[in-house]
Short mmCIF file of C-alpha atoms in Angstrom, two decimals:
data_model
loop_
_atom_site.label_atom_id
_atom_site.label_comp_id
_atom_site.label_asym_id
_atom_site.label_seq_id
_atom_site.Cartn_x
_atom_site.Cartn_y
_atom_site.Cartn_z
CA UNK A 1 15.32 -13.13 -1.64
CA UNK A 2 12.08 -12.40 -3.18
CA UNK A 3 10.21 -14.89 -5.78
CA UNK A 4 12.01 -13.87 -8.99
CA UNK A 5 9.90 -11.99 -12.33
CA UNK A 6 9.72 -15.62 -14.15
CA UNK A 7 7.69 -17.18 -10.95
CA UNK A 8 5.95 -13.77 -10.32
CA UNK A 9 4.77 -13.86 -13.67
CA UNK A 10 3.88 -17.46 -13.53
CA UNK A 11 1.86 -17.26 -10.60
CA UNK A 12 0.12 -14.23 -11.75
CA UNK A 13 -1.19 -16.22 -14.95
CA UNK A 14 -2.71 -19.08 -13.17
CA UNK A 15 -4.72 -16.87 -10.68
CA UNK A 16 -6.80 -15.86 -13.38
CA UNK A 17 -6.90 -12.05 -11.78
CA UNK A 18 -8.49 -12.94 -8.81
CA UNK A 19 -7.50 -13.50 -5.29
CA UNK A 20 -7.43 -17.45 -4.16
CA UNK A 21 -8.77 -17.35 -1.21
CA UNK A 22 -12.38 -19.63 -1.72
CA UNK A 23 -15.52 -16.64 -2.69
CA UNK A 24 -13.35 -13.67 -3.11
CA UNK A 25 -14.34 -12.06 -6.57
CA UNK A 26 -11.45 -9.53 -5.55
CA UNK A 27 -9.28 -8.31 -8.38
CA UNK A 28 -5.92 -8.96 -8.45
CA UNK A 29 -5.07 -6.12 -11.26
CA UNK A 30 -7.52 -2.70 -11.35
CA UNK A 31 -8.01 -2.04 -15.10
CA UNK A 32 -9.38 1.30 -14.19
CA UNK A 33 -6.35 2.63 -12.47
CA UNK A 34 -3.67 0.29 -14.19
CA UNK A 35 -2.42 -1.23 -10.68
CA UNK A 36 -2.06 -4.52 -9.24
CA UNK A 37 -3.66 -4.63 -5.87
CA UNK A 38 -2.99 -8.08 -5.18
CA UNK A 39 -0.64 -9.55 -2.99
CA UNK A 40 1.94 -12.85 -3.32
CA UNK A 41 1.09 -14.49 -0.70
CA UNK A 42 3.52 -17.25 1.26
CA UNK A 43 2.10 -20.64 1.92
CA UNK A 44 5.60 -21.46 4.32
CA UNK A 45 6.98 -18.40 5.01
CA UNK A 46 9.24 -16.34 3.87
CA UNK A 47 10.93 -15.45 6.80
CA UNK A 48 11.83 -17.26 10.01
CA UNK A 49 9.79 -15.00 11.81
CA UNK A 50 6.40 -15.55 9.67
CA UNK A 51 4.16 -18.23 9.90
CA UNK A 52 4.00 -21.32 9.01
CA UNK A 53 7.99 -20.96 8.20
CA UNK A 54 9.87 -24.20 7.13
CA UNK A 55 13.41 -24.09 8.17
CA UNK A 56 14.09 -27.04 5.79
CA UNK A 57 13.22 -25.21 2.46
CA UNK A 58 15.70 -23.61 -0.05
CA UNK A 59 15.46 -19.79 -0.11
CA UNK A 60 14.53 -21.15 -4.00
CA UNK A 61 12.13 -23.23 -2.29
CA UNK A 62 10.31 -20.68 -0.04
CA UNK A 63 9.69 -17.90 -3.49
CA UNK A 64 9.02 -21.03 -5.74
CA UNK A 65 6.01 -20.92 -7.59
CA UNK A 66 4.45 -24.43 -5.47
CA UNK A 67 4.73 -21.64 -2.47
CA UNK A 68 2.98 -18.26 -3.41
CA UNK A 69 -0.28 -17.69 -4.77
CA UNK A 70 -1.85 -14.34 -4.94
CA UNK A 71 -4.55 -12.74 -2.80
CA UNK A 72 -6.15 -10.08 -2.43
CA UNK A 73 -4.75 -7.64 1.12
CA UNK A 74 -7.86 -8.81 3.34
CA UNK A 75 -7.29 -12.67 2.87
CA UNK A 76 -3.33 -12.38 3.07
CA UNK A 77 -3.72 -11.15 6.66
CA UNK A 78 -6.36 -13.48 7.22
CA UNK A 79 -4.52 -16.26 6.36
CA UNK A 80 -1.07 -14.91 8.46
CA UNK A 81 -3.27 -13.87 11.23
CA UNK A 82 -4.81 -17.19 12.10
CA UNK A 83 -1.70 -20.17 10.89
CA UNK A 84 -3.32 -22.84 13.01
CA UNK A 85 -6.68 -22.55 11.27
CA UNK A 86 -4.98 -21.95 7.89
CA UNK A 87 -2.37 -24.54 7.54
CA UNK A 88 0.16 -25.62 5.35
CA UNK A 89 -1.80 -28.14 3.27
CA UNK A 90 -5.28 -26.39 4.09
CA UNK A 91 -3.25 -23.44 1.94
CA UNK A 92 -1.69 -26.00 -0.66
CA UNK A 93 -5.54 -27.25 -1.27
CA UNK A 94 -6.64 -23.43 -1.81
CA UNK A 95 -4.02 -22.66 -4.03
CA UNK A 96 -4.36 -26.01 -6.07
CA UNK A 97 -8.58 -25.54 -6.15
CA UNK A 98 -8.55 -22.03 -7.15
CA UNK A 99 -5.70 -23.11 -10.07
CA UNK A 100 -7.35 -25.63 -11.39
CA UNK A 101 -10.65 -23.88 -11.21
CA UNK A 102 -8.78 -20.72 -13.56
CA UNK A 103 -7.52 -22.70 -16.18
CA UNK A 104 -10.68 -22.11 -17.96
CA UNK A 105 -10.60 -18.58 -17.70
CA UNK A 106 -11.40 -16.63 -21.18
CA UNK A 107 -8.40 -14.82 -23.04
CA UNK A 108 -9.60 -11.76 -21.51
CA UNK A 109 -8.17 -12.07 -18.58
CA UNK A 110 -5.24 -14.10 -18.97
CA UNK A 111 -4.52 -10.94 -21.19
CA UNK A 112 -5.24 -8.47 -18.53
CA UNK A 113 -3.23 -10.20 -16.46
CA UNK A 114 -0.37 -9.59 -18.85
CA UNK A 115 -0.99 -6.22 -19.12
CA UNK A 116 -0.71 -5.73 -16.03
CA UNK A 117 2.15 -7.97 -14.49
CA UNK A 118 4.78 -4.83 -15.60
CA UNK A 119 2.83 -2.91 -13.41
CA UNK A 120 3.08 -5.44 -10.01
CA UNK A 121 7.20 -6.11 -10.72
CA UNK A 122 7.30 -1.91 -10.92
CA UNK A 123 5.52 -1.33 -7.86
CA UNK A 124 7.43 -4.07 -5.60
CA UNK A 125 10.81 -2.38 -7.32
CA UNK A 126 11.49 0.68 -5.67
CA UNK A 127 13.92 3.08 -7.88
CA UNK A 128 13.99 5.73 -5.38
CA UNK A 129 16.77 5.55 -3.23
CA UNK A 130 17.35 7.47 -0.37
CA UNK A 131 20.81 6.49 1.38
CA UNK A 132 21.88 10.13 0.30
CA UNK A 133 19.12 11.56 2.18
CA UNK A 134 21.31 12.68 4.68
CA UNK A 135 18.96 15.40 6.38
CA UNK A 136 16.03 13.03 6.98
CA UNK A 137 18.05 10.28 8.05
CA UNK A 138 19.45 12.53 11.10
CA UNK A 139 16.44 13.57 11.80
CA UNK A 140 14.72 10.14 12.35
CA UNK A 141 17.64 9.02 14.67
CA UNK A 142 17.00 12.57 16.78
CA UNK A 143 13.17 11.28 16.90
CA UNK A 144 14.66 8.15 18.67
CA UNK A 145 14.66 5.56 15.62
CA UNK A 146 16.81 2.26 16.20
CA UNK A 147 18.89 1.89 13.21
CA UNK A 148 16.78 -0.76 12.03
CA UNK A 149 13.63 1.68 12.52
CA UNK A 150 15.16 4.01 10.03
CA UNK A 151 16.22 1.91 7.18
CA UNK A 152 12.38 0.66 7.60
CA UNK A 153 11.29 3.80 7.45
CA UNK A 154 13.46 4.66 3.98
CA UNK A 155 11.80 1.55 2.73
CA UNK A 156 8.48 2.50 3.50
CA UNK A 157 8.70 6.00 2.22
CA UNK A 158 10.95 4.65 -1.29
CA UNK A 159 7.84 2.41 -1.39
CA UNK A 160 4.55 5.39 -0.92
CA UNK A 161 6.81 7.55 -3.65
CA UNK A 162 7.03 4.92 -6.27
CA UNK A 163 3.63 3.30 -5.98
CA UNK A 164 2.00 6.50 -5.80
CA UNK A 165 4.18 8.35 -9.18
CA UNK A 166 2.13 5.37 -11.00
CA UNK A 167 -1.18 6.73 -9.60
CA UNK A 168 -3.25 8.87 -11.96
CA UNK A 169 -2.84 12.41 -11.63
CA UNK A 170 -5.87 13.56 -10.05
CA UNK A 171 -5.41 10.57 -7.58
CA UNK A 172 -2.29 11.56 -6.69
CA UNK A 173 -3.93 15.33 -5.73
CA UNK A 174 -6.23 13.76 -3.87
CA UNK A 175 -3.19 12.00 -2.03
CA UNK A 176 -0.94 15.21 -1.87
CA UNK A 177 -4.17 16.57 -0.37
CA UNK A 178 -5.33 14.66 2.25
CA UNK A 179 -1.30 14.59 3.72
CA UNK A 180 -1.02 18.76 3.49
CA UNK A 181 -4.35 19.05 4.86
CA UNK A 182 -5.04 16.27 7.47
CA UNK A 183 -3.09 14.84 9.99
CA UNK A 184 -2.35 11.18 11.66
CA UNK A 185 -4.64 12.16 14.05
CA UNK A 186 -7.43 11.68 11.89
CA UNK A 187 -9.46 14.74 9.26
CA UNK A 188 -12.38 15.01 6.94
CA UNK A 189 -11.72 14.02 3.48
CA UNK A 190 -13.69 17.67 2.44
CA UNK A 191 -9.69 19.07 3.08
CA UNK A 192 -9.13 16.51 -0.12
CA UNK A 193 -11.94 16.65 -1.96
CA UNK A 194 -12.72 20.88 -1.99
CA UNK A 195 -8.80 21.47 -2.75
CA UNK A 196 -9.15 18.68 -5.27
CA UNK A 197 -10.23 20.82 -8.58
CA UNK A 198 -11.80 19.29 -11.56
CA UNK A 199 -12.69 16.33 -10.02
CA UNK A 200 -16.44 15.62 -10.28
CA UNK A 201 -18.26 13.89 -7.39
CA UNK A 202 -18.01 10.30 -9.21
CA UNK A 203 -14.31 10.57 -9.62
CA UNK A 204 -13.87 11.12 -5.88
CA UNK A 205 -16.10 8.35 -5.23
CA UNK A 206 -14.11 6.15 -7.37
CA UNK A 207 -10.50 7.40 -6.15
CA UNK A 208 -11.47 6.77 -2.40
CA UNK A 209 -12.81 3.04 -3.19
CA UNK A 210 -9.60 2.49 -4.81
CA UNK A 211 -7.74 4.15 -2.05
CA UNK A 212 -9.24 2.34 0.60
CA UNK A 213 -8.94 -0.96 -1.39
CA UNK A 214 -5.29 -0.84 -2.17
CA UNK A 215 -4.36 -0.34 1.64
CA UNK A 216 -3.80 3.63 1.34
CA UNK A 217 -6.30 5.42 3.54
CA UNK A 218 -8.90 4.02 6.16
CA UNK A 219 -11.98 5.51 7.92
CA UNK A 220 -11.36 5.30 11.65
CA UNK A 221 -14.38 7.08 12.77
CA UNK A 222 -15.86 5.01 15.21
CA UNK A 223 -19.78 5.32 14.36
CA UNK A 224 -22.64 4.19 16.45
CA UNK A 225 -24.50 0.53 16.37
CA UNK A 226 -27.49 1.78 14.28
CA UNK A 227 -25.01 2.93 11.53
CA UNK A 228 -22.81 -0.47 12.22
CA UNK A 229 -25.86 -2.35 11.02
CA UNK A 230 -26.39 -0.25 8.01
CA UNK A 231 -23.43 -1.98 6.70
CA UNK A 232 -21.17 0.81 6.03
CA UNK A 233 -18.18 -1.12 4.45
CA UNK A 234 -20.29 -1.19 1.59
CA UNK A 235 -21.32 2.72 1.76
CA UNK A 236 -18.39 4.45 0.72
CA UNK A 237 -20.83 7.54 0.00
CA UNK A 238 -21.90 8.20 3.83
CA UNK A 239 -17.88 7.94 4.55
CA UNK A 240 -16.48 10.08 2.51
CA UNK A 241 -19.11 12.48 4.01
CA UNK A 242 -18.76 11.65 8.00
CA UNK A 243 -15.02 9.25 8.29
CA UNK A 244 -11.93 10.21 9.75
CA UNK A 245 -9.86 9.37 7.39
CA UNK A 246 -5.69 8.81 7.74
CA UNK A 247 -2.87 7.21 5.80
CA UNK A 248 -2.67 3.50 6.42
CA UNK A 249 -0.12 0.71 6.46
CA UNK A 250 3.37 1.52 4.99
CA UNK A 251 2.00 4.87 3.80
CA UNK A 252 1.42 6.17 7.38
CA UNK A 253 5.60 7.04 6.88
CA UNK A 254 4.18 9.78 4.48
CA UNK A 255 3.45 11.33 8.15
CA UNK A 256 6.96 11.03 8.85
CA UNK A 257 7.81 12.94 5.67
CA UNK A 258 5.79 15.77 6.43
CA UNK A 259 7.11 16.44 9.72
CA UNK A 260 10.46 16.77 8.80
CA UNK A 261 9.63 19.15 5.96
CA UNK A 262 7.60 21.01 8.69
CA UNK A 263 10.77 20.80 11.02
CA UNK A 264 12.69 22.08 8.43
CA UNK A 265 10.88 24.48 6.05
CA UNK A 266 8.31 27.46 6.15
CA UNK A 267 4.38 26.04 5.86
CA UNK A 268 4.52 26.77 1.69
CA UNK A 269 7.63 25.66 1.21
CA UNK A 270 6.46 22.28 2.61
CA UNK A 271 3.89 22.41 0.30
CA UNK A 272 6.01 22.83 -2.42
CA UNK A 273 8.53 20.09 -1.62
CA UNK A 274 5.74 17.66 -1.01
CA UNK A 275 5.00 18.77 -4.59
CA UNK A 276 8.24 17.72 -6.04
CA UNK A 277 8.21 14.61 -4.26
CA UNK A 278 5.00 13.28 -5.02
CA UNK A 279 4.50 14.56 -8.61
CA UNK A 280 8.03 14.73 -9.86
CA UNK A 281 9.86 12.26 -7.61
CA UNK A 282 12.39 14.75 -6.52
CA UNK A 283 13.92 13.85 -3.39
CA UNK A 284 16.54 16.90 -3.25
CA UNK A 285 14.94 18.70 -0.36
CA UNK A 286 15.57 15.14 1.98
CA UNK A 287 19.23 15.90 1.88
CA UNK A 288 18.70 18.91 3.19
CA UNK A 289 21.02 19.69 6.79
CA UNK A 290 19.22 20.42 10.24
CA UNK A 291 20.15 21.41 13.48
CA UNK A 292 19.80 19.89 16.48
CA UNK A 293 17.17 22.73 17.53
CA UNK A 294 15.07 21.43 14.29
CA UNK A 295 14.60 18.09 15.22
CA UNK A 296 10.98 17.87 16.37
CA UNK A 297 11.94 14.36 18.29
CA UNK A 298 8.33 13.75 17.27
CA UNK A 299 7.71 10.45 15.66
CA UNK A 300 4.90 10.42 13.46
CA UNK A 301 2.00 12.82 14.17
#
């Protein structure tokens, strides 16, 4: 079971809307877009398979306020990635520090962390629910997904649709965009940004930064050692110009999504449905029946 709103909420007040990891300034809630882009973070794990796990804790135990403290996405994985370095009281010191360090944080942000804390429950709620997406679901078993695979899958996309309805609306073009236009392979964010109307060069500027911050889209051009010292992560400018850009993380299903619109529609009507799904949360076109000769048995592409 996840850590409940009350401990959520708790947790969210003492980190003073900033990640606990020691030196990160990262927010925890973007004012600008009205998101939380933090994570809550597991000191034991959650899971049996995660680390540092405790078999001897309480599911109350493991989502207890002592046992999550929130991060921003780089220093969560950090922190999973490497369990031996980052330990169980090495992690009980960070989270105790960076605490006691916030408690004299101005009422400025304790209030912006209020604001905001609707916004974090909302986006780790998913509404959408896609058991009666009968269409999709047989196609993702003809691509070869275990049954586990697909109920993942319906996760991952009931996740992208409701995190990205609370977008703003030119962000979410940009989004609808960049998935009509490009493909997992890789594209140019111009297929965004010139079918992106009314959005000045500043706006797109400040959409990809947020993008790429929140774990939605990544660069994976792989640029030369002179560039490399240039210190491109901080250059967002020279990537939205020369990166090949895709959908990252759980929003790499969107891929998934447009393939079996593609296996099942004409190229505009694909456009359209991605339309009602993104913009209007209308998931009437996933119930849709195939064929056998429809199924792609492409995975995500």
């Amino acid at each position: 079971m996840p850590a409940n709103k009350e401990v959520t909420r708790n947790v969210a007040l003492k980190s003073g809307n900033q990640c606990a990891f020691p030196g990160c300034d990262e927010f925890i809630y973007d004012e600008q877009e009205g998101l939380f882009l933090g994570e809550l973070a597991h000191i034991e794990a959650e899971s049996s398979d995660g680390p540092r796990y405790n078999p001897k804790q309480t599911d109350k135990e493991r989502n207890g306020a002592a046992n999550v403290m929130f991060m921003c996405r780089k220093h969560h994985r950090i922190i999973d990635r490497k369990p031996k370095h980052y330990t169980v009281e090495l992690l009980i010191k960070m989270k105790s520090d960076h605490e006691n360090n916030i408690k004299k944080s101005s009422k400025k942000v304790v209030d912006s962390i209020v604001k905001g804390f609707q916004d974090y429950l909302r986006e780790n709620e998913t509404s959408i629910d896609l058991s009666s997406a009968k269409g999709f679901i047989k196609w993702l078993k003809g691509c070869e997904y275990s049954k586990k695979e697909v109920q993942k899958e319906l996760n991952e996309i009931s996740y992208c649709i409701d995190n990205i309805h609370e977008f703003k609306e030119d962000t979410q073009s940009f989004i609808f965009n960049l998935l009509v236009h490009g493909n997992s392979n890789g594209t140019s964010l111009n297929v965004a940004t010139e079918r992106s109307k009314n959005i000045d060069d500043e706006r797109i500027y400040n959409i990809v930064k947020f993008l790429t911050g929140a774990g939605v889209i990544e660069d994976i051009q792989n640029y030369d050692l002179m560039v490399q010292v240039q210190d491109l992560d901080n250059d967002i400018t020279y990537k939205i110009a020369n990166g090949v850009w895709v959908f990252k993380g759980r929003y790499t299903s969107l891929y998934s999504l447009k393939n079996f619109l593609k296996s099942i529609d004409s190229k505009s009507s694909v456009k359209e449905d991605l339309k009602k799904i993104i913009f209007m949360k209308d998931i009437s076109t996933l119930q849709k029946k195939i064929s056998k000769s429809n199924n792609s048995n492409k995975r995500k592409s």
